[in-house]
């Protein structure tokens, strides 16, 4: 499926404007390589996020080139049409159609890249690319620079020179990607809706005696049936003590009466991730201790959400969540001393050891700096992030037994708006009554 090429073209124009404002040059951005899984089978192909963000083009073996200067040019290298190969591995757009559909000034086959790069780089002041991400790409860039110098020495043009400056372009692209445009937000809303509906389905179909993988299958079925191409990350379906393993992905245990089930799962739709966690009782009713802890995590989620608004610090939601959790841990007898002491000494980290969120976008842990010049950066409308406080209580002599092996996280996806924040993940309940009602329905 091909999306409207307009926003992708507009993003390339912004990159060109940046180059222009910083001395000009040529930007070169490759897509991801295909990766072998084992013995002739490959992992599901997923384009590189930077390349996808700027092109909308999903085939492997493709490179974007943007030439700044008096007559800026958008160029694409992609696989040639190949009737024989297309029988085996499917449709290839080919350069001619790709140029038309994806709005490039010119497109060539990927086989021509090596030969054309020196010509494109000759006499340009700078080369902009992602440096230090993929060693194979770094090598190709060095080879292209060398070939451009050779061209300068031996070429007919006589006066040609290679770019004198090599810039890492990822910082520029990261800042662009951090603020989502309307077409990105439409995809993120849809990814969040699909994911929320999948979590509702998981709540409806969970019961004692079923296995974690059966619920994972419910999620995957729902994601794919709604048109999402991939999971945004491996799904965590963790019952009982498994919920205290932050990155548990085995999902192979039987779910028992009296346990909680923590599900952290999200789909990826047309390149954009959702990332939702809900925690609910396998039998449909929270026990007393589960309820007590859940209310604290939920209150931390509300507090974090309330701290997100333009101008507020990136760290404000984390501080707000920690304040609520620390107070809750002290009130329940999980930690001793004053709330301030628990925060200052970091002792709350025994039960809450991760941060309260991350940027969200094409990558589930999306690009973008969290600090600027050493200070937490302020929120700006159009940023998207997760809000995901939790608590994880392992058995210990100094911990009341009623709380042993309880792991809870409540994770939502937030958009910074003009005057606050909006949750994109309202389609799945997070309040206790809402969860219990849905599980009974
Ligand atoms: N699911 C990954 C995360 O929450 O960061
Ligand atoms: Mn997350
Ligand atoms: Mn998550």
Coordinates of C-alpha atoms and ligand atoms in Angstrom, one line a residue:
X1 CA 0.0 0.0 0.0
X2 CA 1.3 3.5 -0.9
X3 CA 0.6 6.4 1.4
X4 CA 0.1 10.0 0.1
X5 CA 3.6 11.1 -0.9
X6 CA 3.1 14.7 0.0
X7 CA 4.2 14.7 3.7
X8 CA 7.3 12.6 2.8
X9 CA 8.2 15.1 0.1
X10 CA 7.7 18.0 2.5
X11 CA 10.0 16.4 5.1
X12 CA 12.7 16.0 2.4
X13 CA 12.3 19.7 1.6
X14 CA 12.9 20.5 5.3
X15 CA 16.1 18.5 5.3
X16 CA 17.2 20.3 2.2
X17 CA 16.4 23.7 3.8
X18 CA 18.6 22.6 6.8
X19 CA 21.5 21.6 4.5
X20 CA 21.1 24.9 2.7
X21 CA 21.2 26.9 5.9
X22 CA 24.4 25.0 7.0
X23 CA 26.6 25.3 4.0
X24 CA 24.9 22.9 1.5
X25 CA 26.0 19.5 0.5
X26 CA 24.5 16.1 -0.2
X27 CA 22.5 13.9 2.2
X28 CA 22.6 10.1 1.7
X29 CA 20.2 7.9 3.7
X30 CA 20.0 4.2 3.1
X31 CA 17.2 1.8 4.1
X32 CA 17.8 -1.2 6.3
X33 CA 19.3 -4.4 4.9
X34 CA 17.4 -7.7 4.8
X35 CA 18.7 -9.9 7.6
X36 CA 19.1 -13.7 7.4
X37 CA 17.3 -15.6 10.2
X38 CA 18.6 -19.0 9.4
X39 CA 19.6 -21.1 6.4
X40 CA 18.0 -19.1 3.6
X41 CA 15.1 -17.6 5.5
X42 CA 15.0 -13.9 6.4
X43 CA 13.5 -11.9 9.3
X44 CA 10.3 -10.1 8.4
X45 CA 11.6 -7.0 6.5
X46 CA 11.2 -3.6 8.1
X47 CA 12.6 -0.5 6.4
X48 CA 15.0 1.8 8.3
X49 CA 13.0 4.4 10.2
X50 CA 14.9 7.5 8.9
X51 CA 14.6 6.3 5.3
X52 CA 10.9 5.4 5.7
X53 CA 10.2 8.8 7.3
X54 CA 11.6 10.6 4.3
X55 CA 10.4 8.4 1.5
X56 CA 7.4 6.2 2.4
X57 CA 9.2 3.6 0.2
X58 CA 9.2 0.2 1.8
X59 CA 11.4 -2.0 -0.5
X60 CA 14.8 -3.2 0.7
X61 CA 18.0 -2.2 -1.2
X62 CA 17.2 1.5 -1.6
X63 CA 19.1 4.7 -0.9
X64 CA 17.8 8.3 -0.7
X65 CA 20.1 11.1 -2.0
X66 CA 19.2 14.8 -1.4
X67 CA 21.3 17.4 -3.2
X68 CA 21.1 20.9 -1.9
X69 CA 22.3 23.9 -3.9
X70 CA 20.8 26.2 -6.4
X71 CA 18.7 23.5 -8.0
X72 CA 17.9 21.0 -5.1
X73 CA 17.2 17.5 -6.2
X74 CA 15.4 14.5 -4.6
X75 CA 17.0 11.3 -5.9
X76 CA 16.2 7.6 -5.2
X77 CA 18.2 4.5 -5.9
X78 CA 16.1 1.3 -5.7
X79 CA 15.9 -2.3 -7.1
X80 CA 15.5 -2.7 -10.8
X81 CA 12.4 -4.4 -12.2
X82 CA 13.2 -8.1 -12.5
X83 CA 10.6 -10.4 -13.9
X84 CA 12.4 -13.5 -12.7
X85 CA 13.0 -12.4 -9.1
X86 CA 9.5 -10.9 -8.9
X87 CA 8.1 -14.5 -9.4
X88 CA 9.9 -15.6 -6.2
X89 CA 9.9 -12.6 -3.9
X90 CA 7.2 -10.3 -5.2
X91 CA 6.6 -7.0 -6.8
X92 CA 9.4 -4.4 -7.3
X93 CA 8.4 -0.9 -8.1
X94 CA 11.5 -0.1 -10.2
X95 CA 13.1 3.4 -10.6
X96 CA 10.8 4.8 -13.2
X97 CA 7.5 4.2 -11.4
X98 CA 9.1 4.9 -8.0
X99 CA 10.1 8.4 -9.2
X100 CA 6.6 9.1 -10.3
X101 CA 4.7 7.6 -7.3
X102 CA 7.0 8.9 -4.6
X103 CA 7.8 12.2 -6.2
X104 CA 11.5 12.1 -6.9
X105 CA 13.3 14.2 -9.5
X106 CA 15.1 11.2 -10.7
X107 CA 15.5 7.5 -9.7
X108 CA 18.1 5.0 -10.7
X109 CA 18.8 1.3 -10.0
X110 CA 20.6 0.5 -6.8
X111 CA 23.3 -1.2 -8.9
X112 CA 24.3 2.3 -10.2
X113 CA 24.8 3.7 -6.7
X114 CA 28.5 3.1 -6.5
X115 CA 29.2 4.5 -9.9
X116 CA 27.0 7.6 -9.5
X117 CA 27.9 8.6 -6.0
X118 CA 31.3 10.1 -6.8
X119 CA 29.7 12.2 -9.5
X120 CA 27.0 13.4 -7.1
X121 CA 29.6 14.2 -4.4
X122 CA 32.1 15.9 -6.7
X123 CA 32.5 19.6 -5.9
X124 CA 30.0 19.4 -3.0
X125 CA 31.1 21.1 0.3
X126 CA 29.7 18.4 2.6
X127 CA 28.4 14.9 2.9
X128 CA 25.5 14.3 5.4
X129 CA 24.7 10.8 6.5
X130 CA 24.2 8.5 9.5
X131 CA 27.6 7.8 10.9
X132 CA 28.5 5.0 13.3
X133 CA 25.2 3.2 13.0
X134 CA 26.0 0.4 10.6
X135 CA 29.7 -0.5 10.0
X136 CA 28.9 -1.7 6.5
X137 CA 27.4 1.6 5.6
X138 CA 30.3 3.5 7.2
X139 CA 32.6 1.6 4.9
X140 CA 30.6 2.4 1.8
X141 CA 30.6 6.1 2.7
X142 CA 34.4 6.1 3.1
X143 CA 34.7 4.2 -0.2
X144 CA 32.5 6.8 -1.9
X145 CA 34.6 9.6 -0.6
X146 CA 37.8 7.9 -1.8
X147 CA 36.3 7.3 -5.2
X148 CA 35.3 11.0 -5.4
X149 CA 38.9 11.9 -4.6
X150 CA 40.1 9.5 -7.3
X151 CA 37.7 11.1 -9.7
X152 CA 39.2 14.5 -8.7
X153 CA 42.7 13.3 -9.6
X154 CA 41.9 11.4 -12.7
X155 CA 38.6 12.8 -14.0
X156 CA 38.1 14.8 -17.1
X157 CA 36.7 17.7 -15.1
X158 CA 40.1 18.5 -13.7
X159 CA 39.0 20.7 -10.9
X160 CA 36.7 18.3 -9.0
X161 CA 37.1 17.9 -5.3
X162 CA 35.5 15.7 -2.7
X163 CA 33.4 17.0 0.2
X164 CA 35.6 18.5 2.9
X165 CA 33.1 17.9 5.7
X166 CA 31.3 14.9 6.9
X167 CA 28.2 15.6 9.0
X168 CA 26.1 13.1 11.0
X169 CA 22.6 13.8 9.8
X170 CA 20.8 11.8 12.5
X171 CA 20.6 14.7 15.0
X172 CA 18.8 16.8 12.4
X173 CA 16.4 14.0 11.6
X174 CA 15.8 13.1 15.3
X175 CA 14.7 16.6 16.0
X176 CA 12.3 16.5 13.1
X177 CA 10.9 13.2 14.1
X178 CA 10.4 14.3 17.7
X179 CA 7.6 16.6 16.7
X180 CA 4.9 14.7 14.9
X181 CA 3.1 16.1 11.9
X182 CA -0.6 15.6 11.2
X183 CA -0.1 12.5 9.0
X184 CA 2.1 10.9 11.6
X185 CA -0.5 11.6 14.3
X186 CA -3.3 10.1 12.3
X187 CA -1.2 6.8 12.1
X188 CA -0.3 7.0 15.8
X189 CA -4.0 7.4 16.7
X190 CA -5.0 4.4 14.6
X191 CA -2.1 2.3 16.0
X192 CA -3.2 3.2 19.5
X193 CA -6.9 2.4 18.7
X194 CA -6.0 -1.0 17.3
X195 CA -3.8 -1.8 20.3
X196 CA -6.4 -0.6 22.8
X197 CA -9.0 -2.9 21.2
X198 CA -6.6 -5.8 21.3
X199 CA -6.0 -5.3 25.0
X200 CA -9.8 -5.2 25.5
X201 CA -10.0 -8.5 23.7
X202 CA -7.3 -9.9 25.9
X203 CA -9.2 -8.9 29.0
X204 CA -12.4 -10.5 27.7
X205 CA -10.7 -13.8 27.0
X206 CA -8.4 -14.2 30.0
X207 CA -9.4 -16.8 32.6
X208 CA -7.7 -19.2 34.9
X209 CA -6.3 -22.3 33.1
X210 CA -5.5 -20.6 29.9
X211 CA -1.9 -19.9 28.9
X212 CA -0.1 -16.7 28.4
X213 CA 0.6 -17.6 24.7
X214 CA -3.1 -18.0 24.1
X215 CA -3.6 -14.4 25.1
X216 CA -0.6 -13.4 23.0
X217 CA -2.3 -15.0 20.1
X218 CA -5.4 -13.0 20.7
X219 CA -3.3 -9.8 20.6
X220 CA -1.5 -10.8 17.4
X221 CA -4.7 -11.9 15.7
X222 CA -6.3 -8.5 16.5
X223 CA -3.3 -6.5 15.4
X224 CA -3.0 -8.3 12.1
X225 CA -6.7 -8.5 11.4
X226 CA -6.9 -4.7 11.8
X227 CA -4.1 -4.2 9.2
X228 CA -1.1 -3.6 11.3
X229 CA 2.1 -5.1 9.7
X230 CA 4.2 -5.9 12.8
X231 CA 4.3 -5.9 16.5
X232 CA 6.1 -2.7 17.6
X233 CA 8.2 -4.9 20.0
X234 CA 7.9 -8.4 21.4
X235 CA 4.7 -8.8 23.4
X236 CA 5.0 -9.3 27.2
X237 CA 2.2 -11.5 28.5
X238 CA 3.3 -12.1 32.1
X239 CA 1.1 -13.7 34.8
X240 CA 1.9 -13.9 38.5
X241 CA 5.6 -13.6 39.4
X242 CA 6.5 -13.3 35.7
X243 CA 5.3 -9.7 35.8
X244 CA 8.2 -8.9 38.0
X245 CA 10.6 -9.6 35.1
X246 CA 10.6 -6.4 33.2
X247 CA 11.4 -7.9 29.8
X248 CA 9.6 -11.2 30.2
X249 CA 8.7 -12.5 26.7
X250 CA 8.6 -16.3 27.1
X251 CA 4.8 -16.1 27.5
X252 CA 4.5 -19.9 28.1
X253 CA 3.0 -20.2 31.5
X254 CA -0.5 -21.3 32.6
X255 CA -2.4 -18.5 34.2
X256 CA -3.8 -19.2 37.7
X257 CA -6.7 -18.1 39.8
X258 CA -5.7 -15.3 42.1
X259 CA -2.8 -14.0 39.9
X260 CA -2.6 -10.7 38.0
X261 CA -1.8 -10.7 34.3
X262 CA 0.5 -7.9 33.0
X263 CA 0.3 -7.3 29.2
X264 CA 2.7 -4.9 27.5
X265 CA 2.0 -5.1 23.8
X266 CA 1.6 -2.7 20.9
X267 CA 1.2 -2.9 17.2
X268 CA 3.1 -1.0 14.5
X269 CA 0.9 0.5 11.8
X270 CA 2.6 1.9 8.6
X271 CA 5.8 2.6 10.6
X272 CA 4.3 3.9 13.8
X273 CA 4.2 2.2 17.2
X274 CA 1.7 2.0 20.0
X275 CA 2.9 0.9 23.4
X276 CA 0.2 0.0 26.0
X277 CA 0.5 -1.9 29.3
X278 CA -2.5 -3.1 31.3
X279 CA -2.5 -5.2 34.4
X280 CA -5.7 -7.1 35.5
X281 CA -6.8 -10.1 37.5
X282 CA -6.8 -13.5 35.7
X283 CA -10.1 -14.3 37.4
X284 CA -11.7 -10.9 36.8
X285 CA -11.7 -9.6 40.4
X286 CA -8.8 -7.7 42.1
X287 CA -7.9 -9.1 45.5
X288 CA -7.5 -6.6 48.4
X289 CA -3.6 -6.3 48.2
X290 CA -3.7 -6.3 44.4
X291 CA -6.3 -3.5 44.5
X292 CA -4.2 -1.5 47.0
X293 CA -1.1 -1.6 44.8
X294 CA -3.0 -1.1 41.6
X295 CA -4.6 2.1 43.0
X296 CA -1.2 3.5 43.7
X297 CA 0.2 2.8 40.3
X298 CA -3.0 4.2 38.7
X299 CA -2.7 7.4 40.8
X300 CA 1.0 7.6 39.6
X301 CA -0.2 7.4 36.0
X302 CA -2.8 10.2 36.6
X303 CA -0.2 12.3 38.4
X304 CA 2.3 11.9 35.5
X305 CA -0.3 12.7 32.9
X306 CA -1.1 15.9 34.9
X307 CA 2.5 17.0 34.7
X308 CA 2.7 17.0 30.9
X309 CA 2.1 20.3 29.2
X310 CA 4.1 22.6 26.9
X311 CA 7.0 24.2 28.8
X312 CA 7.0 21.5 31.6
X313 CA 10.3 19.6 31.9
X314 CA 10.6 16.1 30.4
X315 CA 11.3 14.9 34.0
X316 CA 8.2 16.4 35.5
X317 CA 6.0 13.3 34.9
X318 CA 8.6 11.0 36.3
X319 CA 9.0 13.2 39.4
X320 CA 5.2 13.3 39.8
X321 CA 4.9 9.5 39.5
X322 CA 7.8 8.8 41.9
X323 CA 6.2 11.1 44.5
X324 CA 2.9 9.1 44.4
X325 CA 4.6 5.7 44.3
X326 CA 6.9 6.6 47.2
X327 CA 4.0 7.8 49.4
X328 CA 2.1 4.5 48.5
X329 CA 5.1 2.3 49.3
X330 CA 5.4 3.9 52.7
X331 CA 1.7 3.8 53.4
X332 CA 1.5 0.1 52.6
X333 CA 4.5 -0.7 54.8
X334 CA 6.7 -1.7 51.9
X335 CA 9.3 0.9 52.8
X336 CA 10.1 2.6 56.1
X337 CA 10.9 6.2 56.9
X338 CA 9.6 9.4 55.4
X339 CA 8.4 9.9 51.8
X340 CA 11.0 12.5 51.2
X341 CA 13.7 10.2 52.6
X342 CA 12.5 7.3 50.4
X343 CA 12.8 9.6 47.3
X344 CA 16.1 11.2 48.3
X345 CA 17.7 7.9 49.1
X346 CA 16.3 6.2 45.9
X347 CA 15.1 3.4 48.1
X348 CA 11.8 3.4 46.1
X349 CA 13.8 2.0 43.2
X350 CA 13.7 -1.4 44.8
X351 CA 10.1 -1.6 43.6
X352 CA 10.2 0.9 40.8
X353 CA 13.4 0.7 38.9
X354 CA 12.6 2.1 35.5
X355 CA 11.7 5.6 34.3
X356 CA 8.2 6.8 33.7
X357 CA 8.3 7.0 29.9
X358 CA 10.1 7.5 26.6
X359 CA 9.5 9.2 23.3
X360 CA 7.2 7.2 21.0
X361 CA 6.9 7.2 17.3
X362 CA 8.4 5.2 14.4
X363 CA 10.6 3.4 17.0
X364 CA 8.9 2.3 20.1
X365 CA 11.7 4.0 22.0
X366 CA 11.8 6.8 19.6
X367 CA 14.6 9.2 18.7
X368 CA 15.1 12.6 20.2
X369 CA 17.2 14.0 23.0
X370 CA 15.9 14.0 26.5
X371 CA 18.3 16.7 27.6
X372 CA 19.5 19.9 26.0
X373 CA 22.7 21.3 27.2
X374 CA 22.6 19.1 30.2
X375 CA 19.0 20.1 31.3
X376 CA 15.9 18.1 30.8
X377 CA 14.2 19.5 27.8
X378 CA 10.7 21.2 27.9
X379 CA 7.7 19.6 26.3
X380 CA 6.5 21.1 23.0
X381 CA 3.1 20.4 21.3
X382 CA 3.3 17.5 18.9
X383 CA 5.7 15.4 21.0
X384 CA 4.5 11.9 21.8
X385 CA 5.6 9.9 24.7
X386 CA 4.6 7.0 27.0
X387 CA 3.5 7.3 30.6
X388 CA 4.3 4.0 32.3
X389 CA 4.6 3.9 36.1
X390 CA 4.7 0.5 37.8
X391 CA 5.7 -1.5 40.8
X392 CA 7.3 -4.9 41.0
X393 CA 7.4 -6.7 44.4
X394 CA 9.7 -9.7 44.8
X395 CA 9.4 -12.0 47.9
X396 CA 11.6 -10.8 50.8
X397 CA 11.5 -11.2 54.6
X398 CA 10.9 -7.5 55.1
X399 CA 8.0 -7.3 52.6
X400 CA 4.5 -8.2 53.7
X401 CA 3.7 -11.6 52.1
X402 CA 0.4 -10.4 50.7
X403 CA 2.3 -8.3 48.1
X404 CA 4.8 -11.0 47.0
X405 CA 5.1 -11.5 43.3
X406 CA 2.8 -8.7 42.3
X407 CA 4.0 -6.8 39.2
X408 CA 1.8 -3.9 38.0
X409 CA 2.3 -1.4 35.2
X410 CA -0.2 1.0 33.6
X411 CA 1.2 2.4 30.4
X412 CA -0.5 4.9 28.1
X413 CA 0.6 6.9 25.0
X414 CA 0.4 10.7 25.3
X415 CA 0.4 13.6 22.9
X416 CA 1.5 17.0 24.1
X417 CA -1.2 19.4 23.1
X418 CA -1.3 23.2 23.1
X419 CA -2.4 23.3 26.7
X420 CA -1.7 20.0 28.2
X421 CA -1.8 16.4 27.0
X422 CA -4.1 13.9 25.4
X423 CA -4.0 10.2 25.9
X424 CA -4.2 8.3 22.6
X425 CA -5.0 5.1 24.5
X426 CA -8.4 5.8 26.0
X427 CA -9.9 2.8 24.2
X428 CA -8.9 0.3 26.9
X429 CA -10.0 0.8 30.5
X430 CA -7.4 1.5 33.2
X431 CA -9.7 2.1 36.2
X432 CA -10.5 -0.9 38.4
X433 CA -14.3 -0.8 37.8
X434 CA -13.9 -0.4 34.0
X435 CA -11.5 -3.4 33.9
X436 CA -13.8 -5.6 36.0
X437 CA -16.9 -4.7 34.1
X438 CA -15.2 -5.5 30.8
X439 CA -13.9 -8.8 32.0
X440 CA -17.5 -9.7 33.1
X441 CA -19.0 -8.7 29.8
Ligands
LIG1 N1 7.3 -2.0 25.7 C1 8.5 -1.4 25.8 C2 8.4 -0.3 26.8 O1 7.4 -0.1 27.4 O2 9.3 0.5 26.9
LIG2 MN1 7.0 1.9 26.9
LIG3 MN1 5.5 -1.0 26.9

